[in-house]
mmCIF file of C-alpha atoms and ligand atoms in Angstrom:
data_model
loop_
_atom_site.group_PDB
_atom_site.id
_atom_site.type_symbol
_atom_site.label_atom_id
_atom_site.label_comp_id
_atom_site.label_asym_id
_atom_site.label_seq_id
_atom_site.Cartn_x
_atom_site.Cartn_y
_atom_site.Cartn_z
ATOM 1 C CA UNK A 1 135.194 138.685 64.624
ATOM 2 C CA UNK A 2 131.922 136.989 63.786
ATOM 3 C CA UNK A 3 129.386 137.063 66.596
ATOM 4 C CA UNK A 4 127.178 134.099 65.828
ATOM 5 C CA UNK A 5 124.651 131.729 67.359
ATOM 6 C CA UNK A 6 121.615 130.713 65.362
ATOM 7 C CA UNK A 7 119.517 130.916 68.486
ATOM 8 C CA UNK A 8 117.765 134.259 68.922
ATOM 9 C CA UNK A 9 117.902 136.268 72.112
ATOM 10 C CA UNK A 10 121.190 134.911 73.450
ATOM 11 C CA UNK A 11 122.979 138.281 73.494
ATOM 12 C CA UNK A 12 124.672 138.455 70.073
ATOM 13 C CA UNK A 13 123.691 142.039 69.367
ATOM 14 C CA UNK A 14 124.219 143.196 72.943
ATOM 15 C CA UNK A 15 127.663 141.610 72.954
ATOM 16 C CA UNK A 16 128.617 143.009 69.544
ATOM 17 C CA UNK A 17 127.784 146.618 70.354
ATOM 18 C CA UNK A 18 129.094 146.649 73.910
ATOM 19 C CA UNK A 19 132.364 144.882 73.135
ATOM 20 C CA UNK A 20 132.829 147.176 70.147
ATOM 21 C CA UNK A 21 132.201 150.262 72.288
ATOM 22 C CA UNK A 22 134.569 148.974 74.992
ATOM 23 C CA UNK A 23 137.346 148.465 72.458
ATOM 24 C CA UNK A 24 136.731 151.866 70.845
ATOM 25 C CA UNK A 25 136.606 153.715 74.176
ATOM 26 C CA UNK A 26 140.087 152.429 74.840
ATOM 27 C CA UNK A 27 141.588 153.662 71.645
ATOM 28 C CA UNK A 28 140.725 151.042 69.064
ATOM 29 C CA UNK A 29 139.151 151.823 65.709
ATOM 30 C CA UNK A 30 136.231 149.458 65.495
ATOM 31 C CA UNK A 31 133.663 148.739 62.803
ATOM 32 C CA UNK A 32 130.388 147.005 63.611
ATOM 33 C CA UNK A 33 128.724 145.351 60.637
ATOM 34 C CA UNK A 34 125.039 144.808 61.252
ATOM 35 C CA UNK A 35 124.069 141.674 59.359
ATOM 36 C CA UNK A 36 120.657 141.168 60.930
ATOM 37 C CA UNK A 37 117.650 142.533 58.962
ATOM 38 C CA UNK A 38 116.152 143.561 62.318
ATOM 39 C CA UNK A 39 118.887 146.196 62.528
ATOM 40 C CA UNK A 40 119.121 145.947 66.318
ATOM 41 C CA UNK A 41 122.840 146.696 66.394
ATOM 42 C CA UNK A 42 122.249 149.813 64.290
ATOM 43 C CA UNK A 43 119.510 150.926 66.696
ATOM 44 C CA UNK A 44 121.662 150.295 69.751
ATOM 45 C CA UNK A 45 124.452 152.387 68.247
ATOM 46 C CA UNK A 46 122.090 155.275 67.486
ATOM 47 C CA UNK A 47 122.461 154.844 63.715
ATOM 48 C CA UNK A 48 119.579 155.732 61.450
ATOM 49 C CA UNK A 49 118.504 152.677 59.443
ATOM 50 C CA UNK A 50 115.161 153.393 57.811
ATOM 51 C CA UNK A 51 114.613 151.894 54.368
ATOM 52 C CA UNK A 52 116.326 154.682 52.339
ATOM 53 C CA UNK A 53 119.600 154.666 54.280
ATOM 54 C CA UNK A 54 122.535 153.148 52.350
ATOM 55 C CA UNK A 55 123.154 149.878 54.136
ATOM 56 C CA UNK A 56 124.936 146.567 54.174
ATOM 57 C CA UNK A 57 122.220 145.295 51.807
ATOM 58 C CA UNK A 58 123.579 147.624 49.099
ATOM 59 C CA UNK A 59 127.066 146.310 49.788
ATOM 60 C CA UNK A 60 126.096 142.640 49.572
ATOM 61 C CA UNK A 61 123.563 142.741 46.756
ATOM 62 C CA UNK A 62 124.420 145.897 44.789
ATOM 63 C CA UNK A 63 128.207 145.770 45.289
ATOM 64 C CA UNK A 64 128.287 149.281 46.759
ATOM 65 C CA UNK A 65 131.631 150.005 48.465
ATOM 66 C CA UNK A 66 131.488 149.487 52.234
ATOM 67 C CA UNK A 67 132.934 152.978 52.754
ATOM 68 C CA UNK A 68 129.735 154.465 51.270
ATOM 69 C CA UNK A 69 127.489 152.955 53.939
ATOM 70 C CA UNK A 70 129.667 153.168 57.058
ATOM 71 C CA UNK A 71 128.595 155.846 59.551
ATOM 72 C CA UNK A 72 130.415 157.135 62.625
ATOM 73 C CA UNK A 73 128.668 156.265 65.877
ATOM 74 C CA UNK A 74 127.674 159.379 67.812
ATOM 75 C CA UNK A 75 129.207 159.624 71.310
ATOM 76 C CA UNK A 76 131.944 157.028 70.809
ATOM 77 C CA UNK A 77 135.062 158.122 68.973
ATOM 78 C CA UNK A 78 136.634 155.467 66.796
ATOM 79 C CA UNK A 79 133.426 153.440 66.539
ATOM 80 C CA UNK A 80 131.712 152.982 63.177
ATOM 81 C CA UNK A 81 128.684 151.062 61.962
ATOM 82 C CA UNK A 82 127.541 149.628 58.649
ATOM 83 C CA UNK A 83 123.788 149.601 59.292
ATOM 84 C CA UNK A 84 121.200 147.023 58.292
ATOM 85 C CA UNK A 85 117.823 148.007 56.910
ATOM 86 C CA UNK A 86 114.789 145.819 56.428
ATOM 87 C CA UNK A 87 115.891 145.280 52.774
ATOM 88 C CA UNK A 88 118.354 142.793 54.151
ATOM 89 C CA UNK A 89 115.483 140.395 54.853
ATOM 90 C CA UNK A 90 115.341 139.723 51.099
ATOM 91 C CA UNK A 91 119.075 139.276 50.729
ATOM 92 C CA UNK A 92 119.096 135.614 51.787
ATOM 93 C CA UNK A 93 117.065 134.888 48.646
ATOM 94 C CA UNK A 94 118.621 137.507 46.357
ATOM 95 C CA UNK A 95 122.150 136.358 47.113
ATOM 96 C CA UNK A 96 121.408 132.843 45.873
ATOM 97 C CA UNK A 97 121.613 133.832 42.208
ATOM 98 C CA UNK A 98 124.651 136.128 42.503
ATOM 99 C CA UNK A 99 128.225 135.166 41.668
ATOM 100 C CA UNK A 100 130.494 134.410 44.596
ATOM 101 C CA UNK A 101 127.466 134.636 46.833
ATOM 102 C CA UNK A 102 129.316 133.387 49.931
ATOM 103 C CA UNK A 103 132.227 135.799 49.721
ATOM 104 C CA UNK A 104 130.610 139.143 48.953
ATOM 105 C CA UNK A 105 131.111 140.507 52.459
ATOM 106 C CA UNK A 106 134.722 139.349 52.506
ATOM 107 C CA UNK A 107 135.401 141.202 49.238
ATOM 108 C CA UNK A 108 133.766 144.342 50.591
ATOM 109 C CA UNK A 109 135.825 144.281 53.801
ATOM 110 C CA UNK A 110 139.042 143.589 51.873
ATOM 111 C CA UNK A 111 138.383 146.638 49.718
ATOM 112 C CA UNK A 112 137.707 148.905 52.716
ATOM 113 C CA UNK A 113 140.734 151.117 53.103
ATOM 114 C CA UNK A 114 140.173 152.943 56.391
ATOM 115 C CA UNK A 115 142.458 151.698 59.172
ATOM 116 C CA UNK A 116 140.682 149.411 61.644
ATOM 117 C CA UNK A 117 141.728 147.385 64.650
ATOM 118 C CA UNK A 118 138.581 145.297 64.870
ATOM 119 C CA UNK A 119 135.601 144.417 62.748
ATOM 120 C CA UNK A 120 132.702 142.850 64.656
ATOM 121 C CA UNK A 121 129.902 141.278 62.645
ATOM 122 C CA UNK A 122 126.499 140.847 64.277
ATOM 123 C CA UNK A 123 124.805 137.827 62.691
ATOM 124 C CA UNK A 124 121.092 137.088 62.317
ATOM 125 C CA UNK A 125 119.622 134.138 64.246
ATOM 126 C CA UNK A 126 119.999 131.674 61.375
ATOM 127 C CA UNK A 127 122.682 129.794 59.498
ATOM 128 C CA UNK A 128 121.732 131.070 56.040
ATOM 129 C CA UNK A 129 123.780 132.920 53.452
ATOM 130 C CA UNK A 130 124.141 136.049 55.586
ATOM 131 C CA UNK A 131 125.823 134.115 58.380
ATOM 132 C CA UNK A 132 127.876 132.177 55.810
ATOM 133 C CA UNK A 133 129.076 135.512 54.367
ATOM 134 C CA UNK A 134 130.138 136.550 57.867
ATOM 135 C CA UNK A 135 131.974 133.257 58.441
ATOM 136 C CA UNK A 136 133.800 133.556 55.124
ATOM 137 C CA UNK A 137 134.787 137.143 55.889
ATOM 138 C CA UNK A 138 135.852 136.540 59.491
ATOM 139 C CA UNK A 139 139.063 135.471 61.132
ATOM 140 C CA UNK A 140 137.389 134.101 64.237
ATOM 141 C CA UNK A 141 134.021 133.347 65.751
ATOM 142 C CA UNK A 142 132.660 134.563 69.067
ATOM 143 C CA UNK A 143 129.690 132.573 70.333
ATOM 144 C CA UNK A 144 127.587 134.171 73.057
ATOM 145 C CA UNK A 145 125.855 131.550 75.163
ATOM 146 C CA UNK A 146 122.931 132.433 77.361
ATOM 147 C CA UNK A 147 123.125 130.751 80.745
ATOM 148 C CA UNK A 148 119.773 129.014 80.412
ATOM 149 C CA UNK A 149 118.449 125.528 79.916
ATOM 150 C CA UNK A 150 118.976 124.367 76.288
ATOM 151 C CA UNK A 151 122.022 126.641 76.064
ATOM 152 C CA UNK A 152 124.091 124.071 74.205
ATOM 153 C CA UNK A 153 121.310 122.810 71.993
ATOM 154 C CA UNK A 154 121.870 123.692 68.356
ATOM 155 C CA UNK A 155 125.486 124.587 69.018
ATOM 156 C CA UNK A 156 126.679 121.448 67.234
ATOM 157 C CA UNK A 157 125.037 122.670 64.066
ATOM 158 C CA UNK A 158 126.804 126.028 64.300
ATOM 159 C CA UNK A 159 130.145 124.327 64.954
ATOM 160 C CA UNK A 160 129.627 122.031 61.945
ATOM 161 C CA UNK A 161 128.925 125.079 59.770
ATOM 162 C CA UNK A 162 132.119 126.701 60.994
ATOM 163 C CA UNK A 163 133.967 123.494 60.052
ATOM 164 C CA UNK A 164 132.375 123.440 56.604
ATOM 165 C CA UNK A 165 133.321 127.037 55.916
ATOM 166 C CA UNK A 166 136.804 126.402 57.255
ATOM 167 C CA UNK A 167 137.188 123.344 55.023
ATOM 168 C CA UNK A 168 136.003 124.961 51.826
ATOM 169 C CA UNK A 169 136.142 128.728 51.946
ATOM 170 C CA UNK A 170 138.123 130.164 54.851
ATOM 171 C CA UNK A 171 140.909 127.884 56.156
ATOM 172 C CA UNK A 172 141.925 130.168 59.029
ATOM 173 C CA UNK A 173 138.467 130.479 60.573
ATOM 174 C CA UNK A 174 138.152 129.194 64.134
ATOM 175 C CA UNK A 175 135.935 129.545 67.177
ATOM 176 C CA UNK A 176 138.183 131.629 69.381
ATOM 177 C CA UNK A 177 135.807 132.911 72.023
ATOM 178 C CA UNK A 178 132.786 131.830 74.016
ATOM 179 C CA UNK A 179 131.090 134.428 76.190
ATOM 180 C CA UNK A 180 128.544 133.529 78.853
ATOM 181 C CA UNK A 181 125.729 136.069 78.858
ATOM 182 C CA UNK A 182 122.786 136.929 81.098
ATOM 183 C CA UNK A 183 124.470 135.105 83.938
ATOM 184 C CA UNK A 184 122.482 135.141 87.154
ATOM 185 C CA UNK A 185 124.756 133.921 89.923
ATOM 186 C CA UNK A 186 121.810 133.411 92.278
ATOM 187 C CA UNK A 187 120.423 130.501 90.308
ATOM 188 C CA UNK A 188 121.899 127.059 90.380
ATOM 189 C CA UNK A 189 120.906 126.571 86.749
ATOM 190 C CA UNK A 190 123.151 129.431 85.593
ATOM 191 C CA UNK A 191 126.192 128.042 87.364
ATOM 192 C CA UNK A 192 125.450 124.530 86.081
ATOM 193 C CA UNK A 193 125.236 125.805 82.518
ATOM 194 C CA UNK A 194 128.416 127.819 83.005
ATOM 195 C CA UNK A 195 130.244 124.737 84.337
ATOM 196 C CA UNK A 196 128.997 122.642 81.452
ATOM 197 C CA UNK A 197 130.124 125.223 78.880
ATOM 198 C CA UNK A 198 133.531 125.572 80.542
ATOM 199 C CA UNK A 199 133.993 121.784 80.643
ATOM 200 C CA UNK A 200 133.004 121.509 77.026
ATOM 201 C CA UNK A 201 135.045 124.378 75.587
ATOM 202 C CA UNK A 202 137.739 125.130 78.171
ATOM 203 C CA UNK A 203 140.219 127.764 77.016
ATOM 204 C CA UNK A 204 137.891 129.506 74.605
ATOM 205 C CA UNK A 205 135.476 130.566 77.337
ATOM 206 C CA UNK A 206 136.240 134.063 78.611
ATOM 207 C CA UNK A 207 136.704 134.156 82.381
ATOM 208 C CA UNK A 208 134.429 137.170 82.487
ATOM 209 C CA UNK A 209 130.755 136.366 82.172
ATOM 210 C CA UNK A 210 128.137 139.029 81.548
ATOM 211 C CA UNK A 211 125.573 139.367 84.352
ATOM 212 C CA UNK A 212 121.890 139.812 83.751
ATOM 213 C CA UNK A 213 121.488 143.567 84.090
ATOM 214 C CA UNK A 214 118.558 145.896 83.594
ATOM 215 C CA UNK A 215 120.908 148.689 82.485
ATOM 216 C CA UNK A 216 122.193 146.522 79.608
ATOM 217 C CA UNK A 217 118.658 145.906 78.377
ATOM 218 C CA UNK A 218 117.592 149.559 78.777
ATOM 219 C CA UNK A 219 120.489 151.118 76.866
ATOM 220 C CA UNK A 220 119.329 150.273 73.283
ATOM 221 C CA UNK A 221 116.063 152.175 73.733
ATOM 222 C CA UNK A 222 118.190 155.316 74.155
ATOM 223 C CA UNK A 223 120.264 154.480 71.080
ATOM 224 C CA UNK A 224 123.229 153.860 73.336
ATOM 225 C CA UNK A 225 125.538 151.123 74.483
ATOM 226 C CA UNK A 226 125.674 150.464 78.200
ATOM 227 C CA UNK A 227 129.184 151.947 78.139
ATOM 228 C CA UNK A 228 127.803 155.428 77.548
ATOM 229 C CA UNK A 229 124.364 154.907 79.102
ATOM 230 C CA UNK A 230 125.646 153.839 82.514
ATOM 231 C CA UNK A 231 129.441 153.496 82.492
ATOM 232 C CA UNK A 232 129.677 152.481 86.147
ATOM 233 C CA UNK A 233 127.074 149.708 86.001
ATOM 234 C CA UNK A 234 127.991 146.066 86.454
ATOM 235 C CA UNK A 235 127.025 145.401 82.846
ATOM 236 C CA UNK A 236 129.342 148.096 81.497
ATOM 237 C CA UNK A 237 132.209 146.942 83.693
ATOM 238 C CA UNK A 238 131.790 143.319 82.656
ATOM 239 C CA UNK A 239 131.868 144.175 78.947
ATOM 240 C CA UNK A 240 134.987 146.302 79.538
ATOM 241 C CA UNK A 241 136.576 143.370 81.321
ATOM 242 C CA UNK A 242 135.606 140.942 78.542
ATOM 243 C CA UNK A 243 137.122 143.360 76.001
ATOM 244 C CA UNK A 244 140.292 143.521 78.067
ATOM 245 C CA UNK A 245 140.514 139.721 78.004
ATOM 246 C CA UNK A 246 140.180 139.772 74.222
ATOM 247 C CA UNK A 247 142.879 142.417 73.891
ATOM 248 C CA UNK A 248 145.205 140.543 76.236
ATOM 249 C CA UNK A 249 144.960 137.529 73.980
ATOM 250 C CA UNK A 250 146.714 139.590 71.376
ATOM 251 C CA UNK A 251 143.809 139.859 68.996
ATOM 252 C CA UNK A 252 143.817 143.248 67.280
ATOM 253 C CA UNK A 253 144.823 145.885 69.808
ATOM 254 C CA UNK A 254 147.459 144.946 72.310
ATOM 255 C CA UNK A 255 147.030 145.550 76.037
ATOM 256 C CA UNK A 256 150.121 146.736 77.842
ATOM 257 C CA UNK A 257 150.150 146.705 81.645
ATOM 258 C CA UNK A 258 151.717 150.168 81.720
ATOM 259 C CA UNK A 259 150.398 151.809 78.596
ATOM 260 C CA UNK A 260 146.890 150.387 78.435
ATOM 261 C CA UNK A 261 145.525 149.607 74.998
ATOM 262 C CA UNK A 262 147.957 150.017 72.152
ATOM 263 C CA UNK A 263 146.701 149.984 68.609
ATOM 264 C CA UNK A 264 148.750 148.041 66.071
ATOM 265 C CA UNK A 265 147.768 150.573 63.402
ATOM 266 C CA UNK A 266 149.909 153.330 64.825
ATOM 267 C CA UNK A 267 151.346 151.675 67.918
ATOM 268 C CA UNK A 268 150.278 154.734 69.836
ATOM 269 C CA UNK A 269 149.232 154.752 73.413
ATOM 270 C CA UNK A 270 145.506 155.159 73.877
ATOM 271 C CA UNK A 271 143.500 156.422 76.797
ATOM 272 C CA UNK A 272 144.362 153.768 79.260
ATOM 273 C CA UNK A 273 142.717 154.429 82.569
ATOM 274 C CA UNK A 274 139.680 152.552 83.664
ATOM 275 C CA UNK A 275 140.357 148.938 82.970
ATOM 276 C CA UNK A 276 142.718 147.116 85.250
HETATM 277 P P1 LIG B 301 120.376 138.292 70.011
HETATM 278 O O1 LIG B 301 121.079 139.350 69.221
HETATM 279 O O2 LIG B 301 121.191 137.044 70.185
HETATM 280 O O3 LIG B 301 119.022 137.983 69.486
HETATM 281 P P2 LIG B 301 120.126 140.331 72.036
HETATM 282 O O4 LIG B 301 121.487 140.847 72.244
HETATM 283 O O5 LIG B 301 119.205 141.145 71.194
HETATM 284 O O6 LIG B 301 120.181 138.837 71.501
HETATM 285 O O7 LIG B 301 119.475 140.088 73.473
HETATM 286 C C1 LIG B 301 118.153 139.604 73.610
HETATM 287 C C2 LIG B 301 117.432 140.394 74.682
HETATM 288 O O8 LIG B 301 118.062 140.201 75.936
HETATM 289 C C3 LIG B 301 117.436 141.897 74.421
HETATM 290 O O9 LIG B 301 116.212 142.431 74.828
HETATM 291 C C4 LIG B 301 118.567 142.394 75.303
HETATM 292 O O10 LIG B 301 118.364 143.734 75.718
HETATM 293 C C5 LIG B 301 118.490 141.435 76.470
HETATM 294 N N1 LIG B 301 119.811 141.221 77.091
HETATM 295 C C6 LIG B 301 120.955 140.836 76.473
HETATM 296 N N2 LIG B 301 121.961 140.720 77.350
HETATM 297 C C7 LIG B 301 121.425 141.039 78.566
HETATM 298 C C8 LIG B 301 121.974 141.099 79.898
HETATM 299 N N3 LIG B 301 123.235 140.797 80.160
HETATM 300 N N4 LIG B 301 121.122 141.458 80.888
HETATM 301 C C9 LIG B 301 119.830 141.750 80.642
HETATM 302 N N5 LIG B 301 119.266 141.705 79.434
HETATM 303 C C10 LIG B 301 120.056 141.354 78.389
HETATM 304 MG MG1 LIG B 302 120.498 140.276 67.414
#
């Protein structure tokens, strides 16, 4: 699942790490690929990503196997991260001269042999070759939309890029999910934006929206997701609920009313309590 929106600060990274943690906490095996040179997803997951750490840069540019850069996330069983280091900032340029420059991430994921239920890719705030690599590698796109003025601006460009990649490089790619983030129910603007997004996209918009929450924004500074930082907070509960919606749609892990989350890898029951 490619988490993309070329606008910065709309909640891509926050959504990637918290959805990933929600899915992992309920029995899924989940890999987060940090594709933003800022490395914010790596930070939020408590993964070291200083310049010497083997990273997704080595995978994309040096053809290092993905398995050699993936690290387990402390505190959350079943959650893994391929970190980004600042080297990745040069990759947009370095990739240009490499063969099959758009499909290097796809090749790396295809060659990764560990069992996984979900791969979530956190994109940078641009539509360059890094995001194109994510779109070629992905099965579906999740677009976080911040409930603010200008929310829909620039979205057409992202949707056109998805169409281009679908037409030429990845025929099964589609925008499957829109998630409203930083929703503040007290403002009329937020509900207007939410209505507009729902009218525009309909089915793809998750019923759960993510509230603006201080706990969500504090968690990364402790190298944690909000799921471990404050599991009972409204932010944690809303990401759990959004993850449940995803699972109920039959993407990756299956949600069974009686058994909870069931992983297709082993069809075993996972720890089910918590999300109803
Ligand atoms: P992006 O990856 O799209 O640039 P981020 O996920 O980094 O966006 O979010 C931008 C900023 O907003 C970060 O400081 C983050 O902590 C904060 N933020 C994201 N979601 C929420 C939320 N629901 N409530 C409060 N702050 C949030
Ligand atoms: Mg980000």
